[in-house]
Amino acid sequence: MKSSALDAPGANGPLTLSGPVPLPERILHTGDQISAPQATDKTVTPVADDLDFDDIILVFPPESGLKPLYVMYRSPRNMPGTVSGKGQNVGNNWMGGASTGDGAPVPSQIADKLRGKTFGSFDSFRRAFWKAVADDSALSKQFSEADINQMKAGRAPTADFLESVGKRVKIELHHEKEISQGGAVMDVDNIKALTPKNHIETHKGK
């Protein structure tokens, strides 16, 4: 007996649709027996303890229809501020204190020169600070010609080799009361000059 399309089930009656055949939620591997890594829902990346983040990306649930949002926090270091503080009298070996204890204080003559001035950021203040040191006849005598040229360009002088750590080879300005704890950014009485080695040791002790 011959068959035709009219003999197919449902040709002369209502066609019943049972819906698609459900598929596995995830296909991990097909083919030979070579093991394949399975997908994971989360990726965890170790982060160093000393990294400081000032921005984030907010990712919303897919069903919200919202695009990821980039958010940046404004650090007090990058905000305008006015210099305050009196500084301290320093001797003929000002940088000698940078490698020990709390570090070398801001000289009073530098405080007098910068006090009341407003800078757009701490980086701008730091450049003005080292330029002022280079222009001071008493303080500049304590530095080499190479360091004076560096300071005239707004860059810190070089620390002694034994006080350097890796690529950190310059004298660094340290806030005694951390900015994150409410310390004043441009108060010279809250700022000390430290070698990289002493700076690292100072933070270890906190």
Short mmCIF file of C-alpha atoms in Angstrom, two decimals:
data_model
loop_
_atom_site.label_atom_id
_atom_site.label_comp_id
_atom_site.label_asym_id
_atom_site.label_seq_id
_atom_site.Cartn_x
_atom_site.Cartn_y
_atom_site.Cartn_z
CA MET A 1 0.00 0.00 0.00
CA LYS A 2 1.31 3.44 -0.95
CA SER A 3 1.53 6.29 1.53
CA SER A 4 1.17 9.98 0.86
CA ALA A 5 1.36 13.21 2.82
CA LEU A 6 -2.37 12.95 3.44
CA ASP A 7 -1.76 9.79 5.45
CA ALA A 8 0.62 11.55 7.84
CA PRO A 9 -0.60 11.93 11.43
CA GLY A 10 -2.61 15.10 11.88
CA ALA A 11 -3.15 15.67 8.18
CA ASN A 12 -6.94 15.20 8.47
CA GLY A 13 -7.35 16.36 12.10
CA PRO A 14 -6.06 18.82 14.63
CA LEU A 15 -2.32 18.96 14.91
CA THR A 16 -1.06 18.66 18.48
CA LEU A 17 2.13 20.57 19.30
CA SER A 18 3.97 19.22 22.27
CA GLY A 19 6.58 22.03 22.34
CA PRO A 20 10.33 21.87 21.88
CA VAL A 21 12.32 19.10 23.40
CA PRO A 22 14.16 20.54 26.44
CA LEU A 23 17.92 20.75 26.02
CA PRO A 24 20.54 20.47 28.73
CA GLU A 25 21.16 23.78 30.50
CA ARG A 26 24.87 23.67 29.75
CA ILE A 27 26.93 21.59 27.35
CA LEU A 28 30.27 21.08 28.95
CA HIS A 29 32.04 18.95 26.37
CA THR A 30 31.32 16.80 23.33
CA GLY A 31 33.55 14.45 21.41
CA ASP A 32 36.37 12.33 22.82
CA GLN A 33 37.27 11.72 26.43
CA ILE A 34 39.64 14.70 26.85
CA SER A 35 38.73 16.53 30.01
CA ALA A 36 37.49 20.07 29.49
CA PRO A 37 37.35 22.74 32.20
CA GLN A 38 33.85 23.60 33.28
CA ALA A 39 32.56 27.13 33.27
CA THR A 40 32.35 28.99 36.53
CA ASP A 41 30.03 31.72 37.65
CA LYS A 42 32.67 33.83 39.45
CA THR A 43 36.27 34.78 38.91
CA VAL A 44 38.29 35.81 41.95
CA THR A 45 41.49 37.75 41.38
CA PRO A 46 43.86 38.25 44.33
CA VAL A 47 44.50 41.91 45.10
CA ALA A 48 47.57 43.29 46.82
CA ASP A 49 46.89 44.83 50.22
CA ASP A 50 48.57 48.12 49.33
CA LEU A 51 46.49 48.92 46.26
CA ASP A 52 44.17 51.88 46.55
CA PHE A 53 41.13 52.07 44.28
CA ASP A 54 39.39 55.34 43.54
CA ASP A 55 36.96 54.10 40.91
CA ILE A 56 34.54 51.23 40.34
CA ILE A 57 32.27 49.84 37.63
CA LEU A 58 28.72 49.08 38.76
CA VAL A 59 27.18 46.15 36.86
CA PHE A 60 23.39 45.81 37.12
CA PRO A 61 21.32 42.59 36.70
CA PRO A 62 20.66 41.80 33.01
CA GLU A 63 16.88 42.05 33.48
CA SER A 64 17.21 45.68 34.65
CA GLY A 65 18.14 46.82 31.16
CA LEU A 66 20.71 49.25 32.65
CA LYS A 67 24.17 49.59 31.19
CA PRO A 68 27.27 49.27 33.43
CA LEU A 69 28.06 52.55 35.20
CA TYR A 70 31.58 53.88 35.74
CA VAL A 71 31.97 55.74 39.04
CA MET A 72 35.10 57.66 40.14
CA TYR A 73 35.72 58.84 43.68
CA ARG A 74 37.46 62.18 44.06
CA SER A 75 40.47 61.90 46.34
CA PRO A 76 41.29 64.83 48.66
CA ARG A 77 44.77 64.73 47.12
CA ASN A 78 43.26 65.84 43.82
CA MET A 79 41.16 68.66 45.26
CA PRO A 80 42.19 72.32 45.69
CA GLY A 81 43.55 73.32 49.07
CA THR A 82 45.28 76.17 50.87
CA VAL A 83 48.63 75.74 52.60
CA SER A 84 48.68 76.17 56.38
CA GLY A 85 51.06 75.46 59.25
CA LYS A 86 54.25 77.01 60.60
CA GLY A 87 56.92 74.38 59.95
CA GLN A 88 60.02 74.00 62.13
CA ASN A 89 63.51 75.43 62.35
CA VAL A 90 66.01 73.03 60.79
CA GLY A 91 69.78 72.88 60.95
CA ASN A 92 72.53 72.29 58.43
CA ASN A 93 71.63 68.62 57.92
CA TRP A 94 67.92 68.84 57.22
CA MET A 95 67.71 65.69 55.08
CA GLY A 96 69.63 63.73 57.70
CA GLY A 97 66.36 63.31 59.57
CA ALA A 98 64.55 61.88 56.56
CA SER A 99 65.95 58.40 57.16
CA THR A 100 65.08 58.11 60.85
CA GLY A 101 62.07 58.33 63.14
CA ASP A 102 59.27 60.61 62.01
CA GLY A 103 61.35 62.09 59.21
CA ALA A 104 62.45 65.63 58.41
CA PRO A 105 59.93 68.43 59.15
CA VAL A 106 59.01 71.16 56.70
CA PRO A 107 61.43 74.06 57.26
CA SER A 108 59.79 77.18 58.68
CA GLN A 109 61.10 79.39 55.85
CA ILE A 110 59.42 77.12 53.30
CA ALA A 111 56.19 77.19 55.32
CA ASP A 112 56.35 81.00 55.37
CA LYS A 113 56.76 81.11 51.61
CA LEU A 114 53.88 78.74 50.80
CA ARG A 115 51.43 79.55 53.60
CA GLY A 116 48.15 80.96 52.35
CA LYS A 117 48.71 79.89 48.75
CA THR A 118 46.09 77.71 47.07
CA PHE A 119 46.99 74.74 44.88
CA GLY A 120 44.74 72.66 42.67
CA SER A 121 46.08 69.36 44.01
CA PHE A 122 48.71 67.90 46.32
CA ASP A 123 50.89 67.16 43.29
CA SER A 124 50.90 70.88 42.49
CA PHE A 125 51.81 71.69 46.09
CA ARG A 126 54.62 69.14 46.04
CA ARG A 127 56.16 70.68 42.92
CA ALA A 128 56.00 74.14 44.48
CA PHE A 129 57.50 72.75 47.70
CA TRP A 130 60.63 71.38 46.04
CA LYS A 131 61.03 74.49 43.89
CA ALA A 132 60.94 76.59 47.06
CA VAL A 133 63.64 74.39 48.64
CA ALA A 134 65.85 74.81 45.56
CA ASP A 135 65.41 78.60 45.71
CA ASP A 136 66.35 78.81 49.40
CA SER A 137 70.04 79.65 49.76
CA ALA A 138 70.47 77.96 53.15
CA LEU A 139 68.71 74.72 52.23
CA SER A 140 70.05 74.37 48.67
CA LYS A 141 73.62 74.22 50.05
CA GLN A 142 72.77 70.81 51.50
CA PHE A 143 72.10 69.27 48.06
CA SER A 144 74.17 68.32 45.05
CA GLU A 145 73.92 70.30 41.83
CA ALA A 146 72.01 67.42 40.23
CA ASP A 147 69.46 67.44 43.06
CA ILE A 148 69.08 71.22 42.85
CA ASN A 149 68.30 70.96 39.14
CA GLN A 150 65.74 68.25 39.91
CA MET A 151 64.07 70.43 42.55
CA LYS A 152 64.01 73.48 40.30
CA ALA A 153 61.93 71.34 37.94
CA GLY A 154 59.55 70.49 40.78
CA ARG A 155 60.90 67.00 41.39
CA ALA A 156 62.14 65.52 44.66
CA PRO A 157 65.87 65.03 45.33
CA THR A 158 67.39 61.57 45.20
CA ALA A 159 67.67 59.54 48.40
CA ASP A 160 70.87 57.76 49.41
CA PHE A 161 71.30 54.41 47.70
CA LEU A 162 70.88 52.43 50.92
CA GLU A 163 67.64 54.29 51.64
CA SER A 164 66.12 53.50 48.23
CA VAL A 165 63.72 50.62 47.68
CA GLY A 166 63.40 49.25 44.15
CA LYS A 167 62.27 52.04 41.83
CA ARG A 168 61.52 54.32 44.77
CA VAL A 169 64.68 56.41 44.80
CA LYS A 170 63.37 59.89 45.64
CA ILE A 171 62.65 61.64 48.93
CA GLU A 172 58.91 61.29 49.64
CA LEU A 173 56.46 63.57 51.44
CA HIS A 174 54.50 61.74 54.14
CA HIS A 175 51.33 62.79 55.98
CA GLU A 176 51.70 61.97 59.68
CA LYS A 177 47.93 61.78 60.06
CA GLU A 178 46.80 59.90 57.00
CA ILE A 179 44.50 61.68 54.59
CA SER A 180 42.10 58.73 54.75
CA GLN A 181 41.83 59.37 58.50
CA GLY A 182 41.03 63.05 58.07
CA GLY A 183 44.59 64.37 57.99
CA ALA A 184 45.02 67.80 56.42
CA VAL A 185 46.45 67.50 52.91
CA MET A 186 48.33 70.81 52.76
CA ASP A 187 49.06 71.49 56.40
CA VAL A 188 52.86 71.57 56.50
CA ASP A 189 52.80 70.58 60.17
CA ASN A 190 51.25 67.29 59.03
CA ILE A 191 53.93 66.66 56.41
CA LYS A 192 57.38 65.12 56.82
CA ALA A 193 60.08 64.31 54.29
CA LEU A 194 61.09 60.64 54.40
CA THR A 195 63.37 58.33 52.48
CA PRO A 196 61.55 55.48 50.71
CA LYS A 197 62.91 52.94 53.21
CA ASN A 198 61.82 54.96 56.23
CA HIS A 199 58.46 55.72 54.60
CA ILE A 200 57.75 52.01 54.15
CA GLU A 201 58.82 51.23 57.71
CA THR A 202 56.64 54.05 59.03
CA HIS A 203 53.54 52.62 57.38
CA LYS A 204 54.39 49.13 58.60
CA GLY A 205 54.31 50.41 62.15
CA LYS A 206 50.75 51.74 61.84
#
